[in-house]
GROMACS .gro file of C-alpha atoms in nm:
model
  386
    1UNK     CA    1   0.000   0.000   0.000
    2UNK     CA    2   0.166   0.320  -0.122
    3UNK     CA    3   0.099   0.643   0.064
    4UNK     CA    4   0.111   0.999  -0.071
    5UNK     CA    5   0.292   1.267   0.125
    6UNK     CA    6   0.095   1.594   0.155
    7UNK     CA    7   0.205   1.936   0.276
    8UNK     CA    8  -0.117   2.111   0.383
    9UNK     CA    9  -0.096   2.399   0.629
   10UNK     CA   10  -0.457   2.377   0.748
   11UNK     CA   11  -0.578   2.022   0.795
   12UNK     CA   12  -0.823   1.932   0.949
   13UNK     CA   13  -1.065   2.210   0.850
   14UNK     CA   14  -1.085   2.546   1.012
   15UNK     CA   15  -1.281   2.845   0.881
   16UNK     CA   16  -1.098   2.861   0.548
   17UNK     CA   17  -1.182   2.736   0.203
   18UNK     CA   18  -0.847   2.567   0.138
   19UNK     CA   19  -0.871   2.374   0.465
   20UNK     CA   20  -1.223   2.248   0.390
   21UNK     CA   21  -1.135   2.148   0.033
   22UNK     CA   22  -0.821   1.963   0.145
   23UNK     CA   23  -1.006   1.753   0.403
   24UNK     CA   24  -1.297   1.690   0.165
   25UNK     CA   25  -1.063   1.576  -0.112
   26UNK     CA   26  -0.847   1.342   0.093
   27UNK     CA   27  -1.124   1.182   0.295
   28UNK     CA   28  -1.330   1.107  -0.018
   29UNK     CA   29  -1.032   0.969  -0.205
   30UNK     CA   30  -0.971   0.595  -0.224
   31UNK     CA   31  -0.596   0.647  -0.185
   32UNK     CA   32  -0.383   0.678   0.131
   33UNK     CA   33  -0.218   0.996   0.259
   34UNK     CA   34   0.029   1.125   0.519
   35UNK     CA   35  -0.046   1.493   0.587
   36UNK     CA   36   0.181   1.752   0.746
   37UNK     CA   37  -0.044   2.010   0.910
   38UNK     CA   38   0.024   2.319   1.117
   39UNK     CA   39  -0.298   2.275   1.314
   40UNK     CA   40  -0.257   2.224   1.687
   41UNK     CA   41  -0.558   1.996   1.713
   42UNK     CA   42  -0.571   1.693   1.489
   43UNK     CA   43  -0.895   1.504   1.428
   44UNK     CA   44  -0.898   1.220   1.176
   45UNK     CA   45  -1.214   1.072   1.030
   46UNK     CA   46  -1.009   0.774   0.915
   47UNK     CA   47  -0.673   0.756   1.094
   48UNK     CA   48  -0.554   0.477   0.866
   49UNK     CA   49  -0.637   0.631   0.529
   50UNK     CA   50  -0.539   0.986   0.625
   51UNK     CA   51  -0.266   1.006   0.888
   52UNK     CA   52  -0.196   1.357   1.014
   53UNK     CA   53   0.138   1.475   1.152
   54UNK     CA   54   0.138   1.817   1.324
   55UNK     CA   55   0.432   2.021   1.196
   56UNK     CA   56   0.465   2.360   1.360
   57UNK     CA   57   0.635   2.680   1.255
   58UNK     CA   58   0.534   2.973   1.039
   59UNK     CA   59   0.630   3.105   0.696
   60UNK     CA   60   1.006   3.040   0.670
   61UNK     CA   61   1.030   2.770   0.940
   62UNK     CA   62   0.732   2.557   0.843
   63UNK     CA   63   0.855   2.437   0.499
   64UNK     CA   64   1.188   2.328   0.648
   65UNK     CA   65   1.008   2.144   0.928
   66UNK     CA   66   0.790   1.973   0.667
   67UNK     CA   67   1.103   1.855   0.486
   68UNK     CA   68   1.242   1.714   0.813
   69UNK     CA   69   0.916   1.524   0.866
   70UNK     CA   70   0.929   1.396   0.509
   71UNK     CA   71   1.285   1.264   0.551
   72UNK     CA   72   1.185   1.090   0.874
   73UNK     CA   73   0.878   0.922   0.727
   74UNK     CA   74   1.039   0.844   0.392
   75UNK     CA   75   1.277   0.601   0.561
   76UNK     CA   76   0.989   0.359   0.600
   77UNK     CA   77   0.726   0.477   0.351
   78UNK     CA   78   0.947   0.537   0.044
   79UNK     CA   79   0.711   0.791  -0.108
   80UNK     CA   80   0.662   0.803  -0.485
   81UNK     CA   81   0.435   1.110  -0.481
   82UNK     CA   82   0.424   1.435  -0.286
   83UNK     CA   83   0.139   1.682  -0.301
   84UNK     CA   84   0.175   2.045  -0.196
   85UNK     CA   85  -0.125   2.263  -0.134
   86UNK     CA   86  -0.145   2.639  -0.103
   87UNK     CA   87  -0.264   2.905   0.144
   88UNK     CA   88  -0.048   3.015   0.297
   89UNK     CA   89   0.175   2.974  -0.006
   90UNK     CA   90   0.483   2.830   0.163
   91UNK     CA   91   0.365   2.472   0.101
   92UNK     CA   92   0.506   2.482  -0.251
   93UNK     CA   93   0.838   2.598  -0.111
   94UNK     CA   94   0.848   2.271   0.085
   95UNK     CA   95   0.775   2.093  -0.243
   96UNK     CA   96   1.077   2.253  -0.412
   97UNK     CA   97   1.305   2.146  -0.127
   98UNK     CA   98   1.178   1.787  -0.132
   99UNK     CA   99   1.208   1.771  -0.511
  100UNK     CA  100   1.571   1.882  -0.484
  101UNK     CA  101   1.640   1.611  -0.226
  102UNK     CA  102   1.443   1.338  -0.405
  103UNK     CA  103   1.434   1.419  -0.780
  104UNK     CA  104   1.264   1.085  -0.859
  105UNK     CA  105   0.955   1.171  -0.651
  106UNK     CA  106   0.652   1.286  -0.852
  107UNK     CA  107   0.534   1.633  -0.749
  108UNK     CA  108   0.161   1.718  -0.755
  109UNK     CA  109   0.115   2.095  -0.726
  110UNK     CA  110  -0.233   2.203  -0.613
  111UNK     CA  111  -0.346   2.557  -0.692
  112UNK     CA  112  -0.646   2.738  -0.548
  113UNK     CA  113  -0.485   3.082  -0.596
  114UNK     CA  114  -0.228   3.226  -0.840
  115UNK     CA  115  -0.010   3.340  -0.545
  116UNK     CA  116   0.267   3.529  -0.722
  117UNK     CA  117   0.030   3.722  -0.952
  118UNK     CA  118  -0.282   3.712  -0.736
  119UNK     CA  119  -0.547   3.971  -0.834
  120UNK     CA  120  -0.577   4.051  -0.464
  121UNK     CA  121  -0.230   4.201  -0.432
  122UNK     CA  122  -0.032   4.475  -0.600
  123UNK     CA  123   0.294   4.657  -0.539
  124UNK     CA  124   0.100   4.968  -0.436
  125UNK     CA  125  -0.060   4.777  -0.147
  126UNK     CA  126   0.271   4.820   0.036
  127UNK     CA  127   0.193   5.189   0.074
  128UNK     CA  128  -0.177   5.174   0.162
  129UNK     CA  129  -0.311   5.190   0.513
  130UNK     CA  130  -0.584   4.984   0.677
  131UNK     CA  131  -0.524   4.675   0.466
  132UNK     CA  132  -0.572   4.431   0.751
  133UNK     CA  133  -0.597   4.069   0.624
  134UNK     CA  134  -0.469   4.168   0.281
  135UNK     CA  135  -0.208   3.924   0.146
  136UNK     CA  136   0.143   4.050   0.208
  137UNK     CA  137   0.285   4.155  -0.129
  138UNK     CA  138   0.648   4.073  -0.055
  139UNK     CA  139   0.576   3.734   0.109
  140UNK     CA  140   0.343   3.635  -0.174
  141UNK     CA  141   0.615   3.716  -0.427
  142UNK     CA  142   0.884   3.528  -0.231
  143UNK     CA  143   0.680   3.212  -0.175
  144UNK     CA  144   0.509   3.258  -0.508
  145UNK     CA  145   0.843   3.200  -0.679
  146UNK     CA  146   0.830   2.841  -0.551
  147UNK     CA  147   0.478   2.805  -0.689
  148UNK     CA  148   0.597   2.942  -1.024
  149UNK     CA  149   0.876   2.682  -1.023
  150UNK     CA  150   0.610   2.425  -0.938
  151UNK     CA  151   0.434   2.496  -1.267
  152UNK     CA  152   0.760   2.421  -1.447
  153UNK     CA  153   0.889   2.122  -1.252
  154UNK     CA  154   0.567   1.975  -1.112
  155UNK     CA  155   0.448   1.647  -1.265
  156UNK     CA  156   0.079   1.729  -1.216
  157UNK     CA  157  -0.080   2.074  -1.189
  158UNK     CA  158  -0.421   2.066  -1.022
  159UNK     CA  159  -0.678   2.349  -1.054
  160UNK     CA  160  -1.041   2.379  -0.947
  161UNK     CA  161  -1.152   2.547  -1.271
  162UNK     CA  162  -1.016   2.613  -1.617
  163UNK     CA  163  -1.025   2.994  -1.579
  164UNK     CA  164  -0.781   2.967  -1.289
  165UNK     CA  165  -0.550   2.738  -1.486
  166UNK     CA  166  -0.540   2.979  -1.781
  167UNK     CA  167  -0.472   3.276  -1.554
  168UNK     CA  168  -0.192   3.104  -1.360
  169UNK     CA  169  -0.017   2.952  -1.659
  170UNK     CA  170  -0.074   3.230  -1.913
  171UNK     CA  171   0.107   3.161  -2.240
  172UNK     CA  172   0.233   2.827  -2.100
  173UNK     CA  173  -0.122   2.688  -2.072
  174UNK     CA  174  -0.113   2.498  -2.402
  175UNK     CA  175   0.242   2.366  -2.362
  176UNK     CA  176   0.161   2.237  -2.010
  177UNK     CA  177  -0.176   2.093  -2.104
  178UNK     CA  178  -0.065   1.730  -2.066
  179UNK     CA  179  -0.004   1.779  -1.693
  180UNK     CA  180  -0.305   2.003  -1.616
  181UNK     CA  181  -0.590   1.847  -1.417
  182UNK     CA  182  -0.919   2.027  -1.350
  183UNK     CA  183  -1.091   1.895  -1.035
  184UNK     CA  184  -1.397   2.097  -0.926
  185UNK     CA  185  -1.441   2.140  -0.551
  186UNK     CA  186  -1.788   2.003  -0.482
  187UNK     CA  187  -1.976   1.920  -0.161
  188UNK     CA  188  -2.027   1.593   0.028
  189UNK     CA  189  -2.398   1.554  -0.031
  190UNK     CA  190  -2.711   1.762   0.022
  191UNK     CA  191  -2.847   1.690   0.368
  192UNK     CA  192  -3.181   1.870   0.383
  193UNK     CA  193  -3.308   1.636   0.653
  194UNK     CA  194  -3.045   1.777   0.889
  195UNK     CA  195  -3.136   2.142   0.830
  196UNK     CA  196  -3.251   2.339   1.131
  197UNK     CA  197  -3.583   2.520   1.115
  198UNK     CA  198  -3.575   2.898   1.093
  199UNK     CA  199  -3.791   3.071   1.352
  200UNK     CA  200  -4.099   3.247   1.204
  201UNK     CA  201  -4.029   3.616   1.144
  202UNK     CA  202  -4.124   3.892   0.903
  203UNK     CA  203  -3.754   3.966   0.860
  204UNK     CA  204  -3.568   3.828   0.559
  205UNK     CA  205  -3.215   3.732   0.666
  206UNK     CA  206  -2.943   3.716   0.401
  207UNK     CA  207  -2.610   3.578   0.527
  208UNK     CA  208  -2.262   3.603   0.385
  209UNK     CA  209  -2.044   3.343   0.559
  210UNK     CA  210  -1.679   3.417   0.493
  211UNK     CA  211  -1.416   3.689   0.489
  212UNK     CA  212  -1.462   4.044   0.363
  213UNK     CA  213  -1.149   4.237   0.267
  214UNK     CA  214  -0.974   4.387  -0.033
  215UNK     CA  215  -1.163   4.340  -0.360
  216UNK     CA  216  -1.443   4.146  -0.186
  217UNK     CA  217  -1.659   4.430  -0.056
  218UNK     CA  218  -2.012   4.513   0.059
  219UNK     CA  219  -1.993   4.856  -0.107
  220UNK     CA  220  -2.235   4.774  -0.393
  221UNK     CA  221  -2.472   4.599  -0.151
  222UNK     CA  222  -2.472   4.914   0.065
  223UNK     CA  223  -2.559   5.124  -0.242
  224UNK     CA  224  -2.840   4.881  -0.327
  225UNK     CA  225  -2.981   4.903   0.026
  226UNK     CA  226  -2.973   5.282   0.005
  227UNK     CA  227  -3.182   5.262  -0.312
  228UNK     CA  228  -3.434   5.038  -0.135
  229UNK     CA  229  -3.444   5.260   0.172
  230UNK     CA  230  -3.534   5.559  -0.041
  231UNK     CA  231  -3.772   5.396  -0.288
  232UNK     CA  232  -3.908   5.087  -0.110
  233UNK     CA  233  -3.891   5.161   0.266
  234UNK     CA  234  -4.133   4.883   0.366
  235UNK     CA  235  -3.932   4.614   0.189
  236UNK     CA  236  -3.606   4.767   0.308
  237UNK     CA  237  -3.715   4.745   0.672
  238UNK     CA  238  -3.762   4.370   0.637
  239UNK     CA  239  -3.405   4.302   0.523
  240UNK     CA  240  -3.118   4.190   0.748
  241UNK     CA  241  -2.769   4.139   0.607
  242UNK     CA  242  -2.576   3.901   0.835
  243UNK     CA  243  -2.197   3.891   0.800
  244UNK     CA  244  -2.044   3.583   0.965
  245UNK     CA  245  -1.664   3.587   0.972
  246UNK     CA  246  -1.377   3.831   0.945
  247UNK     CA  247  -1.445   4.176   0.804
  248UNK     CA  248  -1.160   4.424   0.770
  249UNK     CA  249  -1.173   4.746   0.971
  250UNK     CA  250  -1.202   4.979   0.670
  251UNK     CA  251  -1.495   4.784   0.529
  252UNK     CA  252  -1.676   4.769   0.861
  253UNK     CA  253  -1.622   5.141   0.919
  254UNK     CA  254  -1.773   5.220   0.578
  255UNK     CA  255  -2.085   5.021   0.667
  256UNK     CA  256  -2.114   5.175   1.014
  257UNK     CA  257  -2.093   5.524   0.864
  258UNK     CA  258  -2.350   5.449   0.593
  259UNK     CA  259  -2.723   5.526   0.603
  260UNK     CA  260  -2.810   5.156   0.613
  261UNK     CA  261  -2.612   5.035   0.914
  262UNK     CA  262  -2.935   4.922   1.081
  263UNK     CA  263  -2.968   4.655   0.811
  264UNK     CA  264  -2.642   4.485   0.909
  265UNK     CA  265  -2.556   4.235   1.178
  266UNK     CA  266  -2.198   4.116   1.240
  267UNK     CA  267  -2.083   3.786   1.388
  268UNK     CA  268  -1.712   3.719   1.449
  269UNK     CA  269  -1.530   3.418   1.306
  270UNK     CA  270  -1.680   3.085   1.414
  271UNK     CA  271  -1.571   2.724   1.371
  272UNK     CA  272  -1.669   2.532   1.061
  273UNK     CA  273  -1.963   2.342   1.211
  274UNK     CA  274  -2.107   2.663   1.356
  275UNK     CA  275  -2.077   2.833   1.017
  276UNK     CA  276  -2.289   2.555   0.864
  277UNK     CA  277  -2.551   2.616   1.131
  278UNK     CA  278  -2.578   2.981   1.028
  279UNK     CA  279  -2.614   2.876   0.665
  280UNK     CA  280  -2.900   2.642   0.756
  281UNK     CA  281  -3.107   2.892   0.952
  282UNK     CA  282  -3.114   3.200   0.727
  283UNK     CA  283  -3.348   3.277   0.438
  284UNK     CA  284  -3.079   3.328   0.177
  285UNK     CA  285  -2.706   3.257   0.155
  286UNK     CA  286  -2.503   3.518  -0.032
  287UNK     CA  287  -2.207   3.463  -0.261
  288UNK     CA  288  -2.016   3.790  -0.287
  289UNK     CA  289  -1.746   3.777  -0.552
  290UNK     CA  290  -1.451   4.015  -0.547
  291UNK     CA  291  -1.473   4.294  -0.801
  292UNK     CA  292  -1.193   4.326  -1.055
  293UNK     CA  293  -1.202   4.576  -1.340
  294UNK     CA  294  -1.024   4.326  -1.567
  295UNK     CA  295  -1.264   4.043  -1.651
  296UNK     CA  296  -0.995   3.777  -1.689
  297UNK     CA  297  -0.928   3.805  -1.313
  298UNK     CA  298  -1.267   3.657  -1.217
  299UNK     CA  299  -1.110   3.318  -1.159
  300UNK     CA  300  -1.212   3.227  -0.805
  301UNK     CA  301  -1.474   2.970  -0.707
  302UNK     CA  302  -1.575   3.029  -0.343
  303UNK     CA  303  -1.586   2.706  -0.144
  304UNK     CA  304  -1.883   2.837   0.050
  305UNK     CA  305  -2.111   2.795  -0.252
  306UNK     CA  306  -2.078   2.418  -0.210
  307UNK     CA  307  -2.140   2.440   0.164
  308UNK     CA  308  -2.449   2.646   0.089
  309UNK     CA  309  -2.566   2.371  -0.146
  310UNK     CA  310  -2.498   2.094   0.104
  311UNK     CA  311  -2.724   2.248   0.370
  312UNK     CA  312  -2.999   2.326   0.120
  313UNK     CA  313  -2.965   2.703   0.145
  314UNK     CA  314  -3.133   2.929  -0.109
  315UNK     CA  315  -2.837   3.088  -0.283
  316UNK     CA  316  -2.809   3.434  -0.433
  317UNK     CA  317  -2.490   3.564  -0.592
  318UNK     CA  318  -2.325   3.896  -0.669
  319UNK     CA  319  -2.074   3.823  -0.945
  320UNK     CA  320  -1.982   3.935  -1.292
  321UNK     CA  321  -2.164   3.750  -1.566
  322UNK     CA  322  -1.830   3.638  -1.711
  323UNK     CA  323  -1.677   3.472  -1.404
  324UNK     CA  324  -1.607   3.134  -1.246
  325UNK     CA  325  -1.879   3.194  -0.985
  326UNK     CA  326  -2.136   3.286  -1.250
  327UNK     CA  327  -2.057   2.964  -1.437
  328UNK     CA  328  -2.175   2.764  -1.134
  329UNK     CA  329  -2.463   2.997  -1.043
  330UNK     CA  330  -2.607   2.964  -1.393
  331UNK     CA  331  -2.577   2.586  -1.395
  332UNK     CA  332  -2.739   2.567  -1.053
  333UNK     CA  333  -3.011   2.814  -1.154
  334UNK     CA  334  -2.977   3.051  -0.857
  335UNK     CA  335  -3.031   3.427  -0.864
  336UNK     CA  336  -2.739   3.626  -1.001
  337UNK     CA  337  -2.669   4.000  -1.001
  338UNK     CA  338  -2.365   4.184  -1.132
  339UNK     CA  339  -2.157   4.437  -0.939
  340UNK     CA  340  -2.425   4.697  -1.000
  341UNK     CA  341  -2.636   4.860  -0.730
  342UNK     CA  342  -2.957   4.856  -0.936
  343UNK     CA  343  -2.922   4.485  -1.020
  344UNK     CA  344  -2.852   4.398  -0.658
  345UNK     CA  345  -3.147   4.610  -0.539
  346UNK     CA  346  -3.380   4.421  -0.774
  347UNK     CA  347  -3.246   4.087  -0.650
  348UNK     CA  348  -3.301   4.193  -0.286
  349UNK     CA  349  -3.656   4.301  -0.370
  350UNK     CA  350  -3.721   3.956  -0.514
  351UNK     CA  351  -3.587   3.802  -0.193
  352UNK     CA  352  -3.833   4.002   0.016
  353UNK     CA  353  -4.126   3.932  -0.217
  354UNK     CA  354  -4.053   3.561  -0.235
  355UNK     CA  355  -3.997   3.562  -0.610
  356UNK     CA  356  -3.676   3.360  -0.585
  357UNK     CA  357  -3.722   2.986  -0.583
  358UNK     CA  358  -3.527   2.716  -0.400
  359UNK     CA  359  -3.241   2.569  -0.602
  360UNK     CA  360  -3.046   2.275  -0.467
  361UNK     CA  361  -2.813   2.020  -0.621
  362UNK     CA  362  -3.082   1.752  -0.631
  363UNK     CA  363  -2.900   1.542  -0.891
  364UNK     CA  364  -2.562   1.548  -0.722
  365UNK     CA  365  -2.408   1.735  -1.016
  366UNK     CA  366  -2.178   1.922  -0.778
  367UNK     CA  367  -2.080   1.634  -0.549
  368UNK     CA  368  -1.710   1.637  -0.462
  369UNK     CA  369  -1.670   1.273  -0.565
  370UNK     CA  370  -1.664   1.382  -0.930
  371UNK     CA  371  -1.351   1.594  -0.882
  372UNK     CA  372  -1.195   1.341  -0.643
  373UNK     CA  373  -1.240   1.059  -0.895
  374UNK     CA  374  -1.058   1.264  -1.159
  375UNK     CA  375  -0.768   1.333  -0.922
  376UNK     CA  376  -0.754   0.972  -0.801
  377UNK     CA  377  -0.725   0.848  -1.158
  378UNK     CA  378  -0.433   1.083  -1.229
  379UNK     CA  379  -0.256   0.992  -0.905
  380UNK     CA  380  -0.294   0.620  -0.976
  381UNK     CA  381  -0.133   0.671  -1.316
  382UNK     CA  382   0.163   0.840  -1.148
  383UNK     CA  383   0.193   0.552  -0.903
  384UNK     CA  384   0.171   0.293  -1.183
  385UNK     CA  385   0.429   0.471  -1.397
  386UNK     CA  386   0.684   0.492  -1.118
   0.00000   0.00000   0.00000
């Protein structure tokens, strides 16, 4: 039985998309894994199939500690494949070091973010204030260099959607096509029978569960609420926008100083299970895409959209029509508005009036097993060709 060595900063899941996707992928795989995680608390659903080894340290130290753990385990396991995952991006740095030590080992490089050319960061962010939770430009470039090398020297490049692959690889997309694998995220099954019942109320609660910072902003939603407050005060008074999770200080200040602060409710970061509970008990679950002026940067698929599906939430989305999120929203059939205050206001009116129907993944089209089966097949080929 061959095991695959994985460098994954956040395993088991915490309140982050990368952490949730990593656990979901490995636990639904039919293969066997040894995972280096920085998490203090380790909980394994299957301690035989997925063994977790806490490896502590941060940024510079963690990759070197991962390599030490690899050398220790490799004495008995004789790994043929390593997989490095991103966020924070130093996991790929560990991959470079291991590849230098063991050139024969196959390297699977998993991307959920471009890292070195992320749309979320720019050189000018070094000089802006109040950018709490923004990716650090210099660190992203330093560790991103390892990810860039991963595209060149990795044996398998894994992406969650084709838009992301094209953005990351640029002009190299076609020449690297033989080692590109697209594995959509997915959920673990719609469990409507487990949904909690919302208490009767004339309020319509719309929740965004996730982080708000940088290009992901409530600014257009605030403008939409101001339109409703002026033109449709009765409907406006029924709306509650619930933000669950981190929100940067500048964004929160803008909402507090707006004319529609009474429509907002803030809940600090919660654990993953608690976040699912919030999703189950609200009227609508909101996908809020980041806004980028350049359309080719709309490459992100938020993991929360699959969590929303799994709990049977009624999903609404604010995203550009030409985006990775819109691709899924259209296939699912949920309400979609662009980054335009008038469009968002109309969507919110439909929420209040009940003109938005319930859309769930009844056929299992978005189940994670589809992406996991694709990845498993590719990993088995690497193992067989060793």
